[in-house]
mmCIF file of C-alpha atoms in Angstrom:
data_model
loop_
_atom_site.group_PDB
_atom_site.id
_atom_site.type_symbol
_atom_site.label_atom_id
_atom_site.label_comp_id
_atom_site.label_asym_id
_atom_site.label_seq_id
_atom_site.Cartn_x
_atom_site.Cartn_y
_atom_site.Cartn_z
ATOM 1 C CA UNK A 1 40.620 82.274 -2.072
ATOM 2 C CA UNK A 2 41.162 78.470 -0.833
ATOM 3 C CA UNK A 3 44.526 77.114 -1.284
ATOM 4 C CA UNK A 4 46.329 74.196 -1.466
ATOM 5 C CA UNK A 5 49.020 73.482 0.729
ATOM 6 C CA UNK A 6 52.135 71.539 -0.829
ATOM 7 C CA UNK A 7 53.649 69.103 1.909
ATOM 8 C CA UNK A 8 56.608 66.482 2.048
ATOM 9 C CA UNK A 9 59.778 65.696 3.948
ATOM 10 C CA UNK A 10 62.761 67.865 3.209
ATOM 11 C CA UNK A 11 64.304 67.977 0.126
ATOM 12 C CA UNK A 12 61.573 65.984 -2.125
ATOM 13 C CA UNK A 13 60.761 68.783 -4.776
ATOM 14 C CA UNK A 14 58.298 70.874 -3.205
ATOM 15 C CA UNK A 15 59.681 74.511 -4.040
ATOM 16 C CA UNK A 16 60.584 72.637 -7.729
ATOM 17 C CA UNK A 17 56.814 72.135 -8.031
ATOM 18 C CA UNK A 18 56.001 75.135 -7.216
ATOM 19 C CA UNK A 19 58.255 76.791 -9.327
ATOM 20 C CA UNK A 20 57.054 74.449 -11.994
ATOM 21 C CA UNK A 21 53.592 75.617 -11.085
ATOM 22 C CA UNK A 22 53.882 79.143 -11.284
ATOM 23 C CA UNK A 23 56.410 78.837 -14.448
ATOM 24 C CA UNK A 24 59.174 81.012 -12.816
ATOM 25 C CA UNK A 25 61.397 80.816 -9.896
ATOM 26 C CA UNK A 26 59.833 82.243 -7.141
ATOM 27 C CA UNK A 27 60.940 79.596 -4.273
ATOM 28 C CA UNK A 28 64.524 79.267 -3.373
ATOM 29 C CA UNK A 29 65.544 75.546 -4.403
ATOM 30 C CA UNK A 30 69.033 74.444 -2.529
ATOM 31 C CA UNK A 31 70.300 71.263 -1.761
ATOM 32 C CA UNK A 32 69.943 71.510 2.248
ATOM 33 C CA UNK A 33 66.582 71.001 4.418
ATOM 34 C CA UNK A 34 64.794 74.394 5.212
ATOM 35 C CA UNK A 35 65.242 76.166 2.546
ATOM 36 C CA UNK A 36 61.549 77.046 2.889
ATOM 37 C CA UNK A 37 60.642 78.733 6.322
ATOM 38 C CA UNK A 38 58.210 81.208 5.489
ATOM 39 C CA UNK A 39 55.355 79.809 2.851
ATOM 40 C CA UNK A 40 56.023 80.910 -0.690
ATOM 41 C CA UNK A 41 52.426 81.570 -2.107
ATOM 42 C CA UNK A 42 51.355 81.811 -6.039
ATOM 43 C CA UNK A 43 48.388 81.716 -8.268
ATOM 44 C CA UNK A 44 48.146 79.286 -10.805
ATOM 45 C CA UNK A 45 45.872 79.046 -13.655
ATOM 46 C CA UNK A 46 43.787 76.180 -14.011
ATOM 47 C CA UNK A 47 44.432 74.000 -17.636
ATOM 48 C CA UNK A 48 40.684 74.387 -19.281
ATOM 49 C CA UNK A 49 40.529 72.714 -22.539
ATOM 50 C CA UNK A 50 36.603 74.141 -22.927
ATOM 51 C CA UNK A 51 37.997 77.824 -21.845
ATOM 52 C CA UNK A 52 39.855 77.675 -24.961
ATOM 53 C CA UNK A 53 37.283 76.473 -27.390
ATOM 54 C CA UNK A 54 34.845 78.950 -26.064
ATOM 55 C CA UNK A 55 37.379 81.744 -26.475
ATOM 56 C CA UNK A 56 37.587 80.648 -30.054
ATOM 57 C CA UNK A 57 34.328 80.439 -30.982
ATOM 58 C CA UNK A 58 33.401 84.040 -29.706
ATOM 59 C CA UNK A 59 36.550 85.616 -31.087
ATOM 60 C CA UNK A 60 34.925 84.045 -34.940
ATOM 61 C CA UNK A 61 31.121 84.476 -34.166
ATOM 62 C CA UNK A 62 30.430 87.696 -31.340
ATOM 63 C CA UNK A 63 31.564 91.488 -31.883
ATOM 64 C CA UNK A 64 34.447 92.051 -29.208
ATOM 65 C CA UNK A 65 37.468 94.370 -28.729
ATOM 66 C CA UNK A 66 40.882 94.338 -29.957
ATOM 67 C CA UNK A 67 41.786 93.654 -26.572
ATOM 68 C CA UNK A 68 39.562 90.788 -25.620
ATOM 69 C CA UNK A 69 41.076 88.244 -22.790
ATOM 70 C CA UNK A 70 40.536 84.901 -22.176
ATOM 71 C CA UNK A 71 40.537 84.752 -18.350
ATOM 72 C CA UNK A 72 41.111 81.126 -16.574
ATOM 73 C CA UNK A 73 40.166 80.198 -13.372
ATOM 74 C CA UNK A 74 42.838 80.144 -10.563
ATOM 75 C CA UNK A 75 44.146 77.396 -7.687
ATOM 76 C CA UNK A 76 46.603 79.313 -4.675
ATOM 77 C CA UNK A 77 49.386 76.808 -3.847
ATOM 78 C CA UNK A 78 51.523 77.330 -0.733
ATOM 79 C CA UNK A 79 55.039 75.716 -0.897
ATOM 80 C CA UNK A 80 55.310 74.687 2.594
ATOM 81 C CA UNK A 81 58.764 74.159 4.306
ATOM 82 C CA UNK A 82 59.456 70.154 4.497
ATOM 83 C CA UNK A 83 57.989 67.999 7.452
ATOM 84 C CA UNK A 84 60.322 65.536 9.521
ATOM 85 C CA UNK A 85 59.470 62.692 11.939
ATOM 86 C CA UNK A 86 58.271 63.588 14.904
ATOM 87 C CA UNK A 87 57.476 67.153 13.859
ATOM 88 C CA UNK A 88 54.072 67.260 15.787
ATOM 89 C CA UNK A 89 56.741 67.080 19.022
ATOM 90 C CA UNK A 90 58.630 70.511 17.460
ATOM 91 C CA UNK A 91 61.422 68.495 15.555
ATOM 92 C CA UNK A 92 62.720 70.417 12.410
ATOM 93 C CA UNK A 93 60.459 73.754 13.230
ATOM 94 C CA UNK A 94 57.627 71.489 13.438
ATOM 95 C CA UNK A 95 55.167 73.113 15.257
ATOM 96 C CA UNK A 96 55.729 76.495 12.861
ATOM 97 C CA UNK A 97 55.035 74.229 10.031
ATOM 98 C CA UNK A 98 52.107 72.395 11.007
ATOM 99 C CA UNK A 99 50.818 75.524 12.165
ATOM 100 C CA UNK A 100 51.490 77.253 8.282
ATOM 101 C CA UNK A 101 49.761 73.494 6.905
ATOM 102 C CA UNK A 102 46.516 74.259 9.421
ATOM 103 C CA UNK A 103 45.751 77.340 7.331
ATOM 104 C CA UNK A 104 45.633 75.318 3.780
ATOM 105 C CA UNK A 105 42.084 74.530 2.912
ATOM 106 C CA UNK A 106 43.314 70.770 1.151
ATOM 107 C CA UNK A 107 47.157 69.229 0.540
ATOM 108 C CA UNK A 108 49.716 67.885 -1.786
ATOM 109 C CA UNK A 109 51.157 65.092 0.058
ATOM 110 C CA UNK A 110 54.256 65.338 -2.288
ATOM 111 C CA UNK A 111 56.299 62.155 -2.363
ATOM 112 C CA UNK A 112 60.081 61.269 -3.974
ATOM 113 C CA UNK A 113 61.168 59.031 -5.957
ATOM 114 C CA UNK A 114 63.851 60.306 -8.345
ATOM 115 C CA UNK A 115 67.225 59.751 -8.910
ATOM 116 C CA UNK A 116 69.681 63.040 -8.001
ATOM 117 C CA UNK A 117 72.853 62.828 -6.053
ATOM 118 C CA UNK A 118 72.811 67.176 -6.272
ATOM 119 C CA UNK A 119 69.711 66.784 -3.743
ATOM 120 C CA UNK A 120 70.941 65.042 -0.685
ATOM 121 C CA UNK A 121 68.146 62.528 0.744
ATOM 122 C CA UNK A 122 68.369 61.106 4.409
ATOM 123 C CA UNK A 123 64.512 60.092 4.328
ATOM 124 C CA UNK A 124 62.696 56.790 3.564
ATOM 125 C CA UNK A 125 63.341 55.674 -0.084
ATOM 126 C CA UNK A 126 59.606 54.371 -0.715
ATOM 127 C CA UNK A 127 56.684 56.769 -1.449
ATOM 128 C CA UNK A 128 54.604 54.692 1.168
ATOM 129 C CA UNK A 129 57.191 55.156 4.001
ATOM 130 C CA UNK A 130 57.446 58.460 3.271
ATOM 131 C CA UNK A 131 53.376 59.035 3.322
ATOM 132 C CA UNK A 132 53.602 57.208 6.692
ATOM 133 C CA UNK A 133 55.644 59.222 8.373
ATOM 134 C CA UNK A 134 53.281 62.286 6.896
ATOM 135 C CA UNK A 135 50.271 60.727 7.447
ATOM 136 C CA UNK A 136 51.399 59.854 11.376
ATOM 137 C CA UNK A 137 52.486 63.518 11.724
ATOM 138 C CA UNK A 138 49.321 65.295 10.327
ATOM 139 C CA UNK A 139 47.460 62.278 12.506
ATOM 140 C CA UNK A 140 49.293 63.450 15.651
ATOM 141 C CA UNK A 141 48.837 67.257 15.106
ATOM 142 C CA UNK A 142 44.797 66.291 14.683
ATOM 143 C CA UNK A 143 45.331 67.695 10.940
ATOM 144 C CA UNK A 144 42.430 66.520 8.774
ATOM 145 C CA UNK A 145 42.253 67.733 5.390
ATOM 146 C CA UNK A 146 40.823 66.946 1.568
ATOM 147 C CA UNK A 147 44.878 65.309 0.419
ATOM 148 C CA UNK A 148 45.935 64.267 -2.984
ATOM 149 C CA UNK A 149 49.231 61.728 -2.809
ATOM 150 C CA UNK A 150 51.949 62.967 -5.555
ATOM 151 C CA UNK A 151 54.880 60.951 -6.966
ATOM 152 C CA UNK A 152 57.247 63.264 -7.812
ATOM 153 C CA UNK A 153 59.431 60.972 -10.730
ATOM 154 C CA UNK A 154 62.028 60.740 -13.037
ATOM 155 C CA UNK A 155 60.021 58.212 -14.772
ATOM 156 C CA UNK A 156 56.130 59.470 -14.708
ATOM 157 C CA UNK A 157 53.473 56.606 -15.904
ATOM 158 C CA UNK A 158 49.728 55.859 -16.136
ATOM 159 C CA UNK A 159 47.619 56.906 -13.456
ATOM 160 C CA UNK A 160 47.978 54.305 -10.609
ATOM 161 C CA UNK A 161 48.015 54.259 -6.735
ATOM 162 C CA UNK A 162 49.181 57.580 -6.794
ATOM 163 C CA UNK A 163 49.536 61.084 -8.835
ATOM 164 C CA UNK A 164 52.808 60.983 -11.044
ATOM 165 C CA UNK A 165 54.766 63.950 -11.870
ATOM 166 C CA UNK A 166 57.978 65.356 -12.609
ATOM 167 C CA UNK A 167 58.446 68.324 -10.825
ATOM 168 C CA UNK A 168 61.402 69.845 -12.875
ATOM 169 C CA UNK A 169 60.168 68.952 -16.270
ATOM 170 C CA UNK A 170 56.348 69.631 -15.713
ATOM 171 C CA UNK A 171 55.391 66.260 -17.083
ATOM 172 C CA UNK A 172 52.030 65.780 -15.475
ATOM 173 C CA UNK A 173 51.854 69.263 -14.117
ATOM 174 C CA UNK A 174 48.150 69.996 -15.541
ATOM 175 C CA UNK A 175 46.655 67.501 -14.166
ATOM 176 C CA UNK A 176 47.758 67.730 -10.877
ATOM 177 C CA UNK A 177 46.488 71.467 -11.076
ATOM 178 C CA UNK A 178 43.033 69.827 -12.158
ATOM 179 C CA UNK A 179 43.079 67.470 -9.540
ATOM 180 C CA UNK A 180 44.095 69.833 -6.725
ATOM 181 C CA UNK A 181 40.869 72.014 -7.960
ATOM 182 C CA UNK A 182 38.694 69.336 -7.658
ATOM 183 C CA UNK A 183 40.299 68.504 -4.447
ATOM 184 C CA UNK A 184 38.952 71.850 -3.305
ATOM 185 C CA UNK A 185 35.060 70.984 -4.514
ATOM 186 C CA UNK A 186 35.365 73.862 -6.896
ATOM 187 C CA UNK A 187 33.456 73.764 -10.193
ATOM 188 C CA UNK A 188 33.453 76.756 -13.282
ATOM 189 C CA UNK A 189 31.054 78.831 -14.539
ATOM 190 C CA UNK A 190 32.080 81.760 -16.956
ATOM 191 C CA UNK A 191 30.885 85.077 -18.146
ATOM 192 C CA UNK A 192 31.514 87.183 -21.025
ATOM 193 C CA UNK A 193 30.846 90.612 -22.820
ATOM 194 C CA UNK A 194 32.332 92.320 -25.333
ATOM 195 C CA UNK A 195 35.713 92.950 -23.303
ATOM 196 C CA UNK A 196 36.548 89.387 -21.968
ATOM 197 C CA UNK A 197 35.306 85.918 -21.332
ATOM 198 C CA UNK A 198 36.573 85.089 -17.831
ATOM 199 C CA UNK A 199 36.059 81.417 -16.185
ATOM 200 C CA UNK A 200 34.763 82.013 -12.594
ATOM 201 C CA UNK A 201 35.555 79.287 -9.313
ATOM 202 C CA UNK A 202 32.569 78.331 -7.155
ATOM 203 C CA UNK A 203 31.566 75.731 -4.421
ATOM 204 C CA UNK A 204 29.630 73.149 -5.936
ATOM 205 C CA UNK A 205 26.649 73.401 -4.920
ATOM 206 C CA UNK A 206 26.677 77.048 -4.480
ATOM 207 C CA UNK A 207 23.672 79.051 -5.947
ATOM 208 C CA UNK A 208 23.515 81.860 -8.680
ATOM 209 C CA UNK A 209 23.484 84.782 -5.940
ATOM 210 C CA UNK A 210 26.426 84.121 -4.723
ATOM 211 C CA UNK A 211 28.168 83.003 -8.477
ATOM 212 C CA UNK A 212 26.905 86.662 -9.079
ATOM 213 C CA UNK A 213 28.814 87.833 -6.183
ATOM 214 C CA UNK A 214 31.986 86.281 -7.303
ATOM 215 C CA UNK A 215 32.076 88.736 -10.780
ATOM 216 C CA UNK A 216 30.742 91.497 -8.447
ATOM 217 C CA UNK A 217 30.433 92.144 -4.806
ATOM 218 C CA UNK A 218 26.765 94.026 -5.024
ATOM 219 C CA UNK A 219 25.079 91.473 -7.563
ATOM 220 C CA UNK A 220 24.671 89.095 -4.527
ATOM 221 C CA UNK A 221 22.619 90.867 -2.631
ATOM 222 C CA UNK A 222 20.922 92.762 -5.712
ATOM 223 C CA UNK A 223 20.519 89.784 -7.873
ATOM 224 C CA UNK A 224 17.549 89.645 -9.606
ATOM 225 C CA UNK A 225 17.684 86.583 -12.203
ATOM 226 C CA UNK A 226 19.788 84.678 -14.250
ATOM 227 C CA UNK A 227 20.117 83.781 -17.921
ATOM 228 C CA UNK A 228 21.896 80.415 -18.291
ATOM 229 C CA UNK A 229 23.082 78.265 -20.366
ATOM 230 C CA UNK A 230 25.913 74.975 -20.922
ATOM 231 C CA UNK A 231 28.984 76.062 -22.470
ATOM 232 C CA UNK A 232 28.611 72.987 -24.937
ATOM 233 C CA UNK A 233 25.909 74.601 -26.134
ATOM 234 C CA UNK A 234 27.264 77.745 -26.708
ATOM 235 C CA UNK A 235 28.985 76.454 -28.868
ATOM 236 C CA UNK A 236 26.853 74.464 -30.758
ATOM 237 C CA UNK A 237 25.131 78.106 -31.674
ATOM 238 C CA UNK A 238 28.264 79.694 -31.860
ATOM 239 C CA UNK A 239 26.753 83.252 -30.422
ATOM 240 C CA UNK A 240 24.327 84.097 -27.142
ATOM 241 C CA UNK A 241 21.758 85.332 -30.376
ATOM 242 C CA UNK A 242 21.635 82.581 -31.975
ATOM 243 C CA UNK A 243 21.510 80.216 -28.774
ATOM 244 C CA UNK A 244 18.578 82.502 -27.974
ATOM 245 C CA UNK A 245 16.726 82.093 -31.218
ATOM 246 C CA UNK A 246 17.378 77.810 -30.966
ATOM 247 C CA UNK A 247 15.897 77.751 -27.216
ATOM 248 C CA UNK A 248 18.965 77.067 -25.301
ATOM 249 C CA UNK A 249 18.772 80.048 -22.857
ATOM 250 C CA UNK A 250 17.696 79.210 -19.638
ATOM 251 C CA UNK A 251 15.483 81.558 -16.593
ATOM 252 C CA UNK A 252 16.985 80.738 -13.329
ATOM 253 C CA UNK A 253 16.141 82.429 -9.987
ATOM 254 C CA UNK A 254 17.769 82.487 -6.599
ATOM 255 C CA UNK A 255 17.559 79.045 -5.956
ATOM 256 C CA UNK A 256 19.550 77.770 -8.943
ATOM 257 C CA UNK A 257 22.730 76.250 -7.730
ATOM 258 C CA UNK A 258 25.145 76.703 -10.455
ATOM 259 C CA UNK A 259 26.390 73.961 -12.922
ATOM 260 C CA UNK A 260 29.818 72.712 -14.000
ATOM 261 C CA UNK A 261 30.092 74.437 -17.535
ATOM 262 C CA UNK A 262 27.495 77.332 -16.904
ATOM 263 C CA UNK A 263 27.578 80.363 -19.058
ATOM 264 C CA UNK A 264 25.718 83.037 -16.799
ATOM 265 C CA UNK A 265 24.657 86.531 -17.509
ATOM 266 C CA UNK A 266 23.020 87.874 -14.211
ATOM 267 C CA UNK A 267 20.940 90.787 -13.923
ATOM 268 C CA UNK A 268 21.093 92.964 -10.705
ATOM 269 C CA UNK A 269 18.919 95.528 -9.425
ATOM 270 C CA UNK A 270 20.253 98.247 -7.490
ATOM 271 C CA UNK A 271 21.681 97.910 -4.037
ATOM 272 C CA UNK A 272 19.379 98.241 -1.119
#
């Protein structure tokens, strides 16, 4: 699974975001740098407004079990301990933390800006100092990555040169989970039977074979065809029957890359 790494200087709300993120308290949050040495890791759901709505409509319109789920898609974050100047150079366990931010597929450049005499501070007050000093670090370690740049606020506004948040109240939080997915060039596709309807991450770009793999390791290589069709349109028929009878259903072959939105049902052969 790709992750996103979270990344700041000490003590600007990194393990508070992630705790906010994961809706527990998984990462030790203290008032000293460090805390963090080893990466904590969690999976978060991603916020899918059209997950819900589909749920819905095949909970009122398909035959399903008493125990149907609604699965979401998920994002790995990785709380990473805090960067300092000159950390490329091994100040502040740099080199063990640039080396745990080399593994992260894209980053949360989180930045501070609140108010909070319980969480000393000795950095730059600015967000664009402090993304300076990150920015020269990654720079200097030859760390090039997908990054998203996040305010974390006492005060969160309208979207503007930056992400705003507020780490401890989770104003904001949803969309930062959105952006960090997009971040990683993942789009959704879902499936569904009479058990679950699931949402399923995929590369855009990526082709039905291998969104066939994703559900189950021997449908890639056994995949046959797939029966499509827009999640929008779904529920404009409110069931896969009566999408068939309007038309909406869709042939695709191995060559199909997958859509944003996709509702697929794949059929598989057997294994080779």
């Amino acid at each position: 699974m790709l992750s996103v790494g979270i990344v700041g200087l000490p003590n600007v709300g990194k393990s508070t975001l992630f705790n906010t993120l994961l809706k527990k308290q998984q990462a030790v949050v203290a008032n000293y740098p460090f805390t963090t040495i080893e990466p904590n890791v969690g999976i978060v759901p991603v916020p899918d407004e059209r997950l819900e709505e589909l749920g819905a409509i095949i909970k009122a319109h398909e035959k399903i079990q008493a125990s149907f789920q609604v699965i979401p898609a998920t994002v790995r974050f990785v709380d990473i301990a805090g960067l300092v100047k000159n950390a490329h150079k091994g100040e502040g366990l740099g080199n063990q933390f640039l080396a745990h931010i080399r593994e992260a597929d894209a980053l949360v450049l989180l930045l501070r800006d609140f108010s909070d005499e319980t969480v000393a501070y000795a950095g730059p007050q600015s967000p664009e100092e402090q993304l300076e000093i990150l920015k020269e670090e990654l720079s200097q370690a030859k760390i090039e990555k997908p990054s998203l740049m996040v305010v974390n606020t006492d005060h969160p506004g309208p979207a503007g040169k930056f992400l705003t948040i507020n780490a401890k109240s989770g104003e904001g939080i949803d969309r930062l989970i959105k952006e960090a997915y997009r971040l990683l060039n993942l789009i959704t596709f879902y499936s569904y039977n009479e058990k679950e309807l699931r949402a399923w991450s995929i590369k855009e770009g990526g082709f039905a074979p291998e969104a066939a793999g994703k559900i189950h390791s021997d449908f890639e290589k056994a995949f046959i065809k797939a029966e499509v069709i827009q999640a929008n349109k779904l529920i404009e028929a409110t069931s896969w029957q009566k999408a068939r009878e309007k038309g909406f259903l869709r042939q695709e072959g191995k060559n199909y890359p997958v859509q944003d939105g996709d509702i697929i049902y794949f059929k598989a052969g057997r294994r080779l």
